[in-house]
XYZ file of C-alpha atoms in Angstrom:
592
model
C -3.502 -24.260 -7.945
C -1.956 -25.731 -5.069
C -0.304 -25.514 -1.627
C 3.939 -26.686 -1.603
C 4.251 -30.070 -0.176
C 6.666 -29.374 2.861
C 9.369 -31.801 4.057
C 10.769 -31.719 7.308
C 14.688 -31.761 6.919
C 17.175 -32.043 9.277
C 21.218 -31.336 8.056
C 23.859 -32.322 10.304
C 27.878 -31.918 10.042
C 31.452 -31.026 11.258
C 31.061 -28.166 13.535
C 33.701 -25.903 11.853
C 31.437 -26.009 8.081
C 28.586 -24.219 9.689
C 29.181 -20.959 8.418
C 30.107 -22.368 5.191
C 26.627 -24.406 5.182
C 24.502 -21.366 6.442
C 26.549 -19.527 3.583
C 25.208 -22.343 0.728
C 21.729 -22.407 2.414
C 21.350 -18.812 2.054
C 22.307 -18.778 -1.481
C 19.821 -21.697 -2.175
C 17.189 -19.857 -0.614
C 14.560 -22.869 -0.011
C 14.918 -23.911 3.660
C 13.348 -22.254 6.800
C 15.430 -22.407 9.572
C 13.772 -23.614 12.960
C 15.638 -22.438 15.785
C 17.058 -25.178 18.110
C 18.773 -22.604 20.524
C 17.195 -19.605 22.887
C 17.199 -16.448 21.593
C 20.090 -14.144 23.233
C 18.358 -12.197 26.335
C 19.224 -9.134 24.656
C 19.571 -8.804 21.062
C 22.219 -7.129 19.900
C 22.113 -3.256 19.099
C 22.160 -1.985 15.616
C 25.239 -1.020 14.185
C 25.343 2.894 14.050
C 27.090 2.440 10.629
C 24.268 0.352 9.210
C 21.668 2.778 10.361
C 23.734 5.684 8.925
C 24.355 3.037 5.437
C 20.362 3.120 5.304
C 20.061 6.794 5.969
C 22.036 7.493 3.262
C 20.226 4.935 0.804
C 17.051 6.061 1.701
C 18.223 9.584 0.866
C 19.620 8.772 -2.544
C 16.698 6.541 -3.628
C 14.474 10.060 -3.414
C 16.938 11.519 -5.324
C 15.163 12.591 -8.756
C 17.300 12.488 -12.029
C 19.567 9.652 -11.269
C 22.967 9.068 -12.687
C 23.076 5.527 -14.683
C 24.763 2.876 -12.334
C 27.887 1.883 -11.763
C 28.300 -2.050 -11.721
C 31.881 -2.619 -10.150
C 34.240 0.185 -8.730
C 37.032 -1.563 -6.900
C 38.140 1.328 -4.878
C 34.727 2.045 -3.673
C 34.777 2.486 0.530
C 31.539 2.403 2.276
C 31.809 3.666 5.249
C 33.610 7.122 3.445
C 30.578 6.788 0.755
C 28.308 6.893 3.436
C 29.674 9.421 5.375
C 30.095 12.028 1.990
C 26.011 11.170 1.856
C 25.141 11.552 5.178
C 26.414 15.297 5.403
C 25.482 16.150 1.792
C 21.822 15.436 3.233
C 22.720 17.657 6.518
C 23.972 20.184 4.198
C 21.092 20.130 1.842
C 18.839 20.159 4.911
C 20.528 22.953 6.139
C 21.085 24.897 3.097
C 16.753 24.441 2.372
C 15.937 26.017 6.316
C 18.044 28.859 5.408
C 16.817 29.657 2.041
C 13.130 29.429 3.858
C 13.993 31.291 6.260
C 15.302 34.050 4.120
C 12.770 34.205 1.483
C 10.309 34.328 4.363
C 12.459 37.317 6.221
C 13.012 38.955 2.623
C 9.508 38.902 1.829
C 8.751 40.713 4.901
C 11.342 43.490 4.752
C 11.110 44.081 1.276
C 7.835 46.174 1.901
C 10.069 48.620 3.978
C 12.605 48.864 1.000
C 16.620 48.295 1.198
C 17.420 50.996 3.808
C 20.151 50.626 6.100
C 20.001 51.918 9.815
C 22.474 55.177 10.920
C 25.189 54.406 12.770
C 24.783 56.275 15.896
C 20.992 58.264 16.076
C 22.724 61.646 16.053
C 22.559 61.096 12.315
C 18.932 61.617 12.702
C 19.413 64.546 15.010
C 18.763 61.961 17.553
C 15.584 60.453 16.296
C 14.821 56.547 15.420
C 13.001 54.663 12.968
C 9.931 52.882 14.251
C 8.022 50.383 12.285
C 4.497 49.892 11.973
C 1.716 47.827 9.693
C -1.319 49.700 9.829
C -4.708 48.417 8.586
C -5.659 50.375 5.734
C -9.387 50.909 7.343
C -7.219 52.702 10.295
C -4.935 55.179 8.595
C -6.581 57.701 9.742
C -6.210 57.310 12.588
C -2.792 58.200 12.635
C -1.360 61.762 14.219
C -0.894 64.127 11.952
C 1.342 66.034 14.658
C 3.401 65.041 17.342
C 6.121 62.752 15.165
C 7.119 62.742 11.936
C 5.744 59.731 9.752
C 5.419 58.525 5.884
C 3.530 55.557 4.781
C 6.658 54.029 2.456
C 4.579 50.772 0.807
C 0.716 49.568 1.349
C -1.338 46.399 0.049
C -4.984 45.644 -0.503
C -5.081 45.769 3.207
C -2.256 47.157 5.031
C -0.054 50.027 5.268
C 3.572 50.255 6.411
C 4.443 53.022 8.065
C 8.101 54.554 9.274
C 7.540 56.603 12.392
C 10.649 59.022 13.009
C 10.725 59.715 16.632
C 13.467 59.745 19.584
C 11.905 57.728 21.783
C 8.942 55.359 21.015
C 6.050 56.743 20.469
C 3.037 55.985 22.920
C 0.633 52.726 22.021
C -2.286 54.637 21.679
C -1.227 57.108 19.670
C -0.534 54.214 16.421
C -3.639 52.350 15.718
C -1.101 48.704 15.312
C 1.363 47.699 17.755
C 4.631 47.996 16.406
C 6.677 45.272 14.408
C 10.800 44.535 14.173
C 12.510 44.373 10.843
C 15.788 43.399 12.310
C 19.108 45.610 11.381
C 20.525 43.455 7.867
C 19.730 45.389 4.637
C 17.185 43.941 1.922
C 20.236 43.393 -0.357
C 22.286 41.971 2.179
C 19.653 39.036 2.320
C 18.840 39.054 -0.942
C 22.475 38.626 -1.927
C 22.877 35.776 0.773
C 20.028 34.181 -0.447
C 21.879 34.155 -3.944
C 24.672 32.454 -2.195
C 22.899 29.844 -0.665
C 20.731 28.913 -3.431
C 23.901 28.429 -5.892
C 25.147 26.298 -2.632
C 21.928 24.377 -2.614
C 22.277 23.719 -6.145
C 25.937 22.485 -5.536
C 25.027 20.028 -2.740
C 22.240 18.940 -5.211
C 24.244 18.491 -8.220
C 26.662 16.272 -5.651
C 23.798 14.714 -4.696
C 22.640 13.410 -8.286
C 26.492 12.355 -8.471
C 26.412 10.133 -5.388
C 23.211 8.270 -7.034
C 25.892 6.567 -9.459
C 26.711 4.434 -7.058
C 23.256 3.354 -4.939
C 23.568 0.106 -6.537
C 26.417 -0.865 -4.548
C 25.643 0.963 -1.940
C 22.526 -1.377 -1.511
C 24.523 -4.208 -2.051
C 26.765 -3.414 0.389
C 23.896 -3.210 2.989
C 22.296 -6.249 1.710
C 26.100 -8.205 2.238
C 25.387 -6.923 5.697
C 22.215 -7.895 6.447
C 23.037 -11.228 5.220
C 25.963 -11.766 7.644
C 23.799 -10.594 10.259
C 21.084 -13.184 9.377
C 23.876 -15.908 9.235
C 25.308 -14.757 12.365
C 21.727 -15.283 14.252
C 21.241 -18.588 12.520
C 24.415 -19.807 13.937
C 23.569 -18.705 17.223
C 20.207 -20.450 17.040
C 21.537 -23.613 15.710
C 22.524 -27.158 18.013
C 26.198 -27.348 17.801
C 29.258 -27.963 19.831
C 32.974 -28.421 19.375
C 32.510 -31.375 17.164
C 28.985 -31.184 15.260
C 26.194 -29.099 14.262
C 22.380 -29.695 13.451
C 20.350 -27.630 11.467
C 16.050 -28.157 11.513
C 13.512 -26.751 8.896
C 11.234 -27.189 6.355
C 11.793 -27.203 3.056
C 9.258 -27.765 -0.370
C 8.998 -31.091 -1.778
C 10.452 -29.848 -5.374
C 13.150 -27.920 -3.897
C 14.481 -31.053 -2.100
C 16.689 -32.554 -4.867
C 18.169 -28.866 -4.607
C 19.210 -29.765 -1.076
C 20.131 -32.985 -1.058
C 22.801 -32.007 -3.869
C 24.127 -29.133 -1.393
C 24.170 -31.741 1.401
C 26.027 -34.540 -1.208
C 28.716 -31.715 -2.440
C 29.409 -30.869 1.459
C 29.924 -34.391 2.965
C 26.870 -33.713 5.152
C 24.066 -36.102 6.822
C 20.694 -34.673 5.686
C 17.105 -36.687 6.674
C 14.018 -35.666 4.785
C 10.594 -36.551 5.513
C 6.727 -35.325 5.388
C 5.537 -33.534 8.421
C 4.045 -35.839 11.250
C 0.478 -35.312 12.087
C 0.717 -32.961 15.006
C 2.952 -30.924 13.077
C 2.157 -27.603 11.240
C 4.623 -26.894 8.249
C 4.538 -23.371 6.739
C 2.169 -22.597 4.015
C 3.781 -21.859 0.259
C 1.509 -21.195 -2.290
C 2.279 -22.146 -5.876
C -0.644 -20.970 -8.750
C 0.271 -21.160 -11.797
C 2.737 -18.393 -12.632
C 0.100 -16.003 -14.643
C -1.881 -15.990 -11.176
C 0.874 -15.379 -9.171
C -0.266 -12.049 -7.436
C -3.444 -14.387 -6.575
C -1.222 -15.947 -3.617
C 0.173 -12.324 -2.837
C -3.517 -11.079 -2.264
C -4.444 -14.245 -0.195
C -1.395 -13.932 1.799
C -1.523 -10.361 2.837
C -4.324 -11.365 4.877
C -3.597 -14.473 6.245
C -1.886 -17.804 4.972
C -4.205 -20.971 4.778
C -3.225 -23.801 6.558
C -0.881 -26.183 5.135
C -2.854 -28.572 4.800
C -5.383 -26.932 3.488
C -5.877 -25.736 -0.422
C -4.824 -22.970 -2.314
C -7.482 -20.007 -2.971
C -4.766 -18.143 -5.256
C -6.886 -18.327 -8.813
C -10.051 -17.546 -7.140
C -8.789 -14.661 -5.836
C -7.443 -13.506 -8.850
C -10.375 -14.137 -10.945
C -13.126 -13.090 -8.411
C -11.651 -9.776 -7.673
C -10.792 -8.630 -11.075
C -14.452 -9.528 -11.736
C -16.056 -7.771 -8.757
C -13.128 -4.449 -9.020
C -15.218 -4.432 -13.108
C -19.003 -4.972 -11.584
C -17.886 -1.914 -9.204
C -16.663 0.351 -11.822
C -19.261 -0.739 -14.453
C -18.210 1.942 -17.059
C -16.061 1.033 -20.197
C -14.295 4.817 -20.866
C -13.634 4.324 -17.005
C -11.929 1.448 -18.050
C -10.197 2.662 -20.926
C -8.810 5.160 -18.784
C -7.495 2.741 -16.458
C -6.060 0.926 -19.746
C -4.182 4.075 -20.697
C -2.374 4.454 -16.824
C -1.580 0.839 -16.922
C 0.458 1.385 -20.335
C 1.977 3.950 -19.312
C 3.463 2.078 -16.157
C 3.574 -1.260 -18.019
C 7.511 -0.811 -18.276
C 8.204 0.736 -14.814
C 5.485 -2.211 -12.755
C 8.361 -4.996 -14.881
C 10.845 -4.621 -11.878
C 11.089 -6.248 -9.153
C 8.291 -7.629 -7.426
C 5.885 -5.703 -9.271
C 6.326 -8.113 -12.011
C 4.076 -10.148 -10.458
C 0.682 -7.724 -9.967
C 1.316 -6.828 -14.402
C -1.377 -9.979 -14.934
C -3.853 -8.963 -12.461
C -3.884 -5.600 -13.514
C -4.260 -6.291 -16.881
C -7.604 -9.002 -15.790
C -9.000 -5.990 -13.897
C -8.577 -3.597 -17.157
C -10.023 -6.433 -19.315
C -12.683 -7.371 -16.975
C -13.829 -3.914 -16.618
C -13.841 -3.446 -20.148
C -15.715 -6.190 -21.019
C -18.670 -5.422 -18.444
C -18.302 -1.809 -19.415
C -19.240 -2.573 -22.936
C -22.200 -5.103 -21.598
C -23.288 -2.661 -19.153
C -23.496 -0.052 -22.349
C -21.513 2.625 -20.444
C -18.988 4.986 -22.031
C -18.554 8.103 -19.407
C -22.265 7.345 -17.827
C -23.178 8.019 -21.813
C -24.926 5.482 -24.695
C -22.547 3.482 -26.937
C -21.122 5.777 -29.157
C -21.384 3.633 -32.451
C -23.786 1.043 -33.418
C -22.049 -2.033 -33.278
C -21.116 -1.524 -29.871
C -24.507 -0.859 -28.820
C -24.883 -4.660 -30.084
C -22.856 -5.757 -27.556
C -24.591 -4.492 -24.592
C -25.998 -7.177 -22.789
C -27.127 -5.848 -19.420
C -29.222 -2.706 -18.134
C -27.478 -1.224 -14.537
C -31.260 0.376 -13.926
C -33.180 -3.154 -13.856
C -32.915 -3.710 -10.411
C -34.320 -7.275 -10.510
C -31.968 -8.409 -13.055
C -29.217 -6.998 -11.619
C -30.138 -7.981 -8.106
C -30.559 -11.365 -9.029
C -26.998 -11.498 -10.664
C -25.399 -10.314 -7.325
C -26.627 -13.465 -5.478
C -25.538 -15.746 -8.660
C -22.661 -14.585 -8.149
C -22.850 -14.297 -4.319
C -23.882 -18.257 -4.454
C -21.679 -18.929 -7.180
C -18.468 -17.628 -5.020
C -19.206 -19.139 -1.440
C -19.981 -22.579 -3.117
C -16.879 -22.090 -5.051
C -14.890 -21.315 -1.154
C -16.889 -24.750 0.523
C -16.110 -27.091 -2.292
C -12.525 -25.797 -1.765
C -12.656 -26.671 1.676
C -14.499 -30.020 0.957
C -11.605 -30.993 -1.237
C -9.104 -29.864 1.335
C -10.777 -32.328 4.025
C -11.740 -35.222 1.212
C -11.374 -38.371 2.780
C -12.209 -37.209 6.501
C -15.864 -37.253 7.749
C -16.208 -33.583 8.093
C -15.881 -33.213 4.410
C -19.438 -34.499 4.303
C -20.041 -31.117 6.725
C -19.140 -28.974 3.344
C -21.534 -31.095 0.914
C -24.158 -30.392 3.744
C -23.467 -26.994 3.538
C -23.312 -27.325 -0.628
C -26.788 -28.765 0.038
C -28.267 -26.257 2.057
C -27.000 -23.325 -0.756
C -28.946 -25.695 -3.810
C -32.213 -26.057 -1.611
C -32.279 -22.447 -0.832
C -31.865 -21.366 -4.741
C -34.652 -24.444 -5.276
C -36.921 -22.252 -3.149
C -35.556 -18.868 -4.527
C -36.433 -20.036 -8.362
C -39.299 -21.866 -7.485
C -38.423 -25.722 -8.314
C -40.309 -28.015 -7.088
C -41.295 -28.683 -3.731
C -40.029 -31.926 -3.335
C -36.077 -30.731 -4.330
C -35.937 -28.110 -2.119
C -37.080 -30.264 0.745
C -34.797 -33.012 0.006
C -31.830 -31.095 -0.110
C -32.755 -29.222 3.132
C -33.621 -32.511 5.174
C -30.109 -34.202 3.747
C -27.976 -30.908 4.434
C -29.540 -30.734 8.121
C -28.642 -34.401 8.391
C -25.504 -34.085 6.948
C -24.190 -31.003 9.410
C -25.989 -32.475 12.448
C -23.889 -35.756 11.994
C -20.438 -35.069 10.492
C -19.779 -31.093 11.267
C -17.721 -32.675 14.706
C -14.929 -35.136 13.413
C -14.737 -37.134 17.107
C -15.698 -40.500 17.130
C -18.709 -41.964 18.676
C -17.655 -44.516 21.205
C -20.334 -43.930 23.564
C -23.708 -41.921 24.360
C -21.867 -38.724 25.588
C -19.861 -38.807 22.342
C -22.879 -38.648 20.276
C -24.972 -36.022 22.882
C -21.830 -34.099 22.091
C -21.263 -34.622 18.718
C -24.996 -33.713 18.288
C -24.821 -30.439 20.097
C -21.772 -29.362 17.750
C -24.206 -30.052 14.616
C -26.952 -28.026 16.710
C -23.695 -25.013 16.517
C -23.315 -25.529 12.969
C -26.522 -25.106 11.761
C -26.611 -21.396 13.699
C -24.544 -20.917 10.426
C -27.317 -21.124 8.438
C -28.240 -17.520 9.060
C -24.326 -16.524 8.334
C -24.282 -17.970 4.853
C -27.125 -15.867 3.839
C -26.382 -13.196 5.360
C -23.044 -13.784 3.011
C -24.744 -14.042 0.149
C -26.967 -11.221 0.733
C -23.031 -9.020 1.094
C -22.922 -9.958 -2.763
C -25.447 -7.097 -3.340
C -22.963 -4.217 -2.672
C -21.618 -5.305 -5.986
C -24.976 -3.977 -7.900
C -25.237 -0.428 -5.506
C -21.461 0.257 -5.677
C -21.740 -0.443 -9.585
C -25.263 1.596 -9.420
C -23.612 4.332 -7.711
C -21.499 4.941 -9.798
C -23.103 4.703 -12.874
C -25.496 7.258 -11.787
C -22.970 10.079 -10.639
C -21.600 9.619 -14.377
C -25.037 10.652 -15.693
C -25.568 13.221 -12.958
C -21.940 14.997 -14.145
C -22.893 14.767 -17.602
C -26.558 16.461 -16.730
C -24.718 18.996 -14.304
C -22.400 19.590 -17.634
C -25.189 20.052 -19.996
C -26.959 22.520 -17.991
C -24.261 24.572 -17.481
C -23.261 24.906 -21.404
C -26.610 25.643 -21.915
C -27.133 28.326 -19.132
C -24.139 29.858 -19.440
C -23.460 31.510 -23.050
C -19.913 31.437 -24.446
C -18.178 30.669 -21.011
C -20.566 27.052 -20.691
C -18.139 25.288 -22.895
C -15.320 25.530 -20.711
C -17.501 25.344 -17.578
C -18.987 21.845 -18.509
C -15.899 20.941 -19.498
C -14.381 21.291 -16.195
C -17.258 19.808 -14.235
C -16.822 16.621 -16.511
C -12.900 16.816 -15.662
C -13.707 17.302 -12.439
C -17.128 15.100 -12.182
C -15.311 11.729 -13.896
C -12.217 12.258 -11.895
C -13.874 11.929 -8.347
C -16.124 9.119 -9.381
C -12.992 7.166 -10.919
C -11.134 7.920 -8.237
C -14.103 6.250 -5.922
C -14.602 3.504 -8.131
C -10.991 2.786 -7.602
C -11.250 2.780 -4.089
C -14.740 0.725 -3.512
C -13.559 -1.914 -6.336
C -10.473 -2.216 -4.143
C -11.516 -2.492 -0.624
C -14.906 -4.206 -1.433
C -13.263 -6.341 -3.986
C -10.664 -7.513 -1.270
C -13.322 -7.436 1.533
C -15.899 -10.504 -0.139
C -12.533 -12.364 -1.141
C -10.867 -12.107 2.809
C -14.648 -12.313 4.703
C -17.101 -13.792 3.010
C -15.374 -15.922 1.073
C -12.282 -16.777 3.422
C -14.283 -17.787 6.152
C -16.171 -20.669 4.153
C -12.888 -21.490 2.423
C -10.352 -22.780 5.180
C -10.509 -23.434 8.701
C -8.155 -21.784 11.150
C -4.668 -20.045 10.058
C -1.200 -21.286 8.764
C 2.083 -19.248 8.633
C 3.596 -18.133 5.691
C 6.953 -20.076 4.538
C 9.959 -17.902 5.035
C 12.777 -19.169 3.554
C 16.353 -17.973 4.792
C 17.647 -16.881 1.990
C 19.442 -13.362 0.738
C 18.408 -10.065 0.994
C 16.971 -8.624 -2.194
C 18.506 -5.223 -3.025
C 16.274 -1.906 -3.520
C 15.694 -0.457 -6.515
């Protein structure tokens, strides 16, 4: 549970092994780049071909039933790959507007029937057909002399009527303005509908075939990308004719990596820890079980460098408060049942790294399922697991009073962190002021004695009035001022309980949903009972229905109010200020 030592590293060597060394640094993958030269004034465009390459990738990841891969194909050409792709998805495109478009136009002339128009309207003895959809409430009011007409199809609501007439007939003679059905037969669009549905299936099948070979498709577009990232490196780096400098940062592990790069190249490379006015990116490194710990810290911001590394909190404290939330064991069971089910699919890629965490929020809500006593807002359903029930949701002081152990327990848990980020510097004696204040106001809250509560209380005032500004006091206006930033710290007071008093959503969200449970298991009840043969499958559906929605909330609250105590309460009593995460030039991953 701790933040990379960083090194800053400096590689020099014969101007004409640059792109060779930005070649080896990008397979090693451990060094950020600084830039040492300005940015161009205008960045290059995008390649057309590498926005059509991604096009095309993008339309053959979507692609369902894909072909198994092809590893190697030596007389595979990109740019003609790309191009058979790109109009396959214009065609398909195309082909799926036209079949709309029919089956919308057939639908509507298929009440008229497959007729086709007369050539000339002497046919008719010089009549036309007029067309007309006439509410049903309103057929009567149509003419019964005048023009010939016939009613050839009708629906719940409307009737569609042929007028035969040589000239149209007057507006307010027909009770519905009249409609077009164009001059192509029913079967003439029904058979080009055929047509373009076996074409669609044709581009489709092509489609599946192209999928073979996405894999090195995306590996051609992540060779690209990687030139292009060398290419800007180069540009960004100090060199002339003879020499060239490269600047980053690199972790304190990975530097034996790098020196042996720098030892096979015959190149000059100086390593050293950052200087004090220096701020070195921030790479987390928990323990490999907790590694989506450091994801969830880092998706809303890095902690400093020099700070320490909340990763295992994280991980622990949300899968424990995503549990409190849901606070129902079939809940979890469920949840147990769509992780298995993914298990094999969440082992690529990335993903990999979230199967631990959501296998602690499974078991954690399990585990306070059962010791809630919750099965589907319902008792235990055998004895021995009735045993095991340790807490009742509907005691609101017990359960009120765990939210703030826990509330306490977590923001003391975020300034110790702190305190042992800043050990050794006087402001760390801020955080045991602070560590004070939280252990005289549970003195009070449990009613110890007098005398501990006041002793804490006097040393944390003391302690934040004194050491929560790290200047030195070299004169009276140091210490006026040094004073007054105490003074501003102890407005905090009201902020940490206030923070501790957040911890309560735990016990309503959990509350809340506990009690929908029961009242979709009441609303089920009564229905079986009111309703006599057809109550089975009603309550049935309401439970479906019921459980769903309230999973789907718990979900939701567990996730957002999980993440919010663990980025706000609890991340602004863990660090101070903001690093930047370390971004290591290195090679483009390719999409799976």
């Amino acid at each position: 549970m701790s933040i990379a030592p960083m090194r800053r590293v400096v590689l020099a060597g014969p101007a004409d092994a640059l792109a060779d060394t930005l070649a080896a640094l990008q397979a090693l993958g451990t060094v950020e780049l600084d830039p040492l030269a300005p940015a161009p004034a205008e960045p290059a465009p995008a390649a057309p071909a590498g926005d059509a390459a991604r096009r095309a990738l993008r339309h053959l990841l979507r692609t369902p039933g894909r072909r198994r891969q092809r590893t190697s194909d030596p007389g595979f050409d990109v740019s003609a790959f790309v191009a058979d792709v790109v109009a396959n998805a214009r065609a398909i495109r195309r082909l799926e507007e036209r079949r709309e478009a029919l089956a919308a136009r057939i639908a509507d002339v298929a009440h008229w029937g497959d007729f086709a128009f007369p050539d000339s309207p002497e046919v008719l003895g010089g009549n036309r057909l007029w067309f007309y959809i006439v509410p049903n409430r309103r057929m009567a009011e149509m003419p019964r002399e005048g023009f010939a007409w016939r009613c050839v199809s009708r629906t719940a609501t409307m009737s569609y009527v042929v007028v035969v007439s040589p000239e149209e007939p007057d507006p307010s003679l027909v009770p519905a303005p009249r409609v077009h059905v164009g001059s192509r037969r029913l079967a003439d669009l029904v058979r080009e509908l055929e047509t373009v549905e076996a074409d669609l299936d044709e581009a489709r099948l092509a489609r599946q075939a192209f999928t073979a070979r996405i894999g090195l498709l995306a590996r051609s577009l992540a060779e690209a990308a990687d030139a292009d990232a060398r290419a800007d490196a180069a540009r960004r780096a100090l060199a002339d004719a003879h020499v060239f400098v490269l600047v980053g940062w690199t972790a304190a592990a990975d530097l034996p990596a790098l020196e042996a790069l720098a030892d096979a190249r015959g190149l000059a490379l100086l390593a050293r820890p950052p200087l004090e006015d220096e701020v070195p990116p921030t790479r987390l490194d928990p323990p490999p079980p907790f590694a989506a710990g450091a994801d969830l810290v880092t998706f809303y911001q890095a902690p400093p460098s020099r700070g320490w590394d909340p990763s295992v909190p994280v991980f622990l404290s949300f899968a424990l408060f995503f549990a409190i939330i849901v606070s129902d064991a079939g809940y979890a069971l469920v949840l147990g049942a769509v992780l298995a089910f993914a298990w094999r699919r969440l082992g690529r890629g990335r993903a990999r790294r979230f199967r631990p965490l959501l296998l602690a929020v499974v078991g954690l809500s399990l585990a306070w399922g059962v010791a809630a006593g919750s099965w589907f807002g319902l008792p235990p359903p055998a004895p021995w697991l009735a045993r095991l029930q340790l807490l009742e949701l509907t005691d609101f002081r017990a359960m009120l009073g765990l939210s703030l152990w826990i509330g306490i327990g977590h923001l003391g848990l975020a300034i110790a962190g702190r305190f042992w980020s800043l050990r050794g510097r006087p402001e760390a004696l801020a955080q045991v002021g602070w560590l004070l204040l939280l252990a005289g106001a549970v003195a009070l809250w449990q009613e110890a004695p007098a005398a501990v509560s006041l002793v804490s209380l006097a040393a944390a005032t003391l302690l934040l009035l004194l050491h929560s500004d790290p200047r030195r006091v070299r004169s009276v206006a140091d210490l006026l001022r040094r004073l007054g930033a105490g003074l501003a710290a102890l407005s905090g007071v009201s902020r940490l309980f206030a923070d501790v008093l957040s911890y309560l959503r735990l016990f309503a969200l959990g509350l809340a949903s506990a009690s929908l449970a029961l009242a979709f298991n009441g609303l089920a009840a009564d229905l079986r009972a009111a309703i006599p043969g057809f109550g089975l499958l009603a309550a049935s559906l309401v439970l479906l229905a019921g459980h769903g929605l309230n999973l789907a909330l718990a979900i939701v609250g567990g996730t957002v109010h999980g993440l919010r105590l663990n980025y706000i309460e609890f991340g602004s009593w863990a660090e101070a200020g903001e690093g930047r995460p370390f971004r290591p030039f290195a090679r483009h991953g390719v999409p799976s």
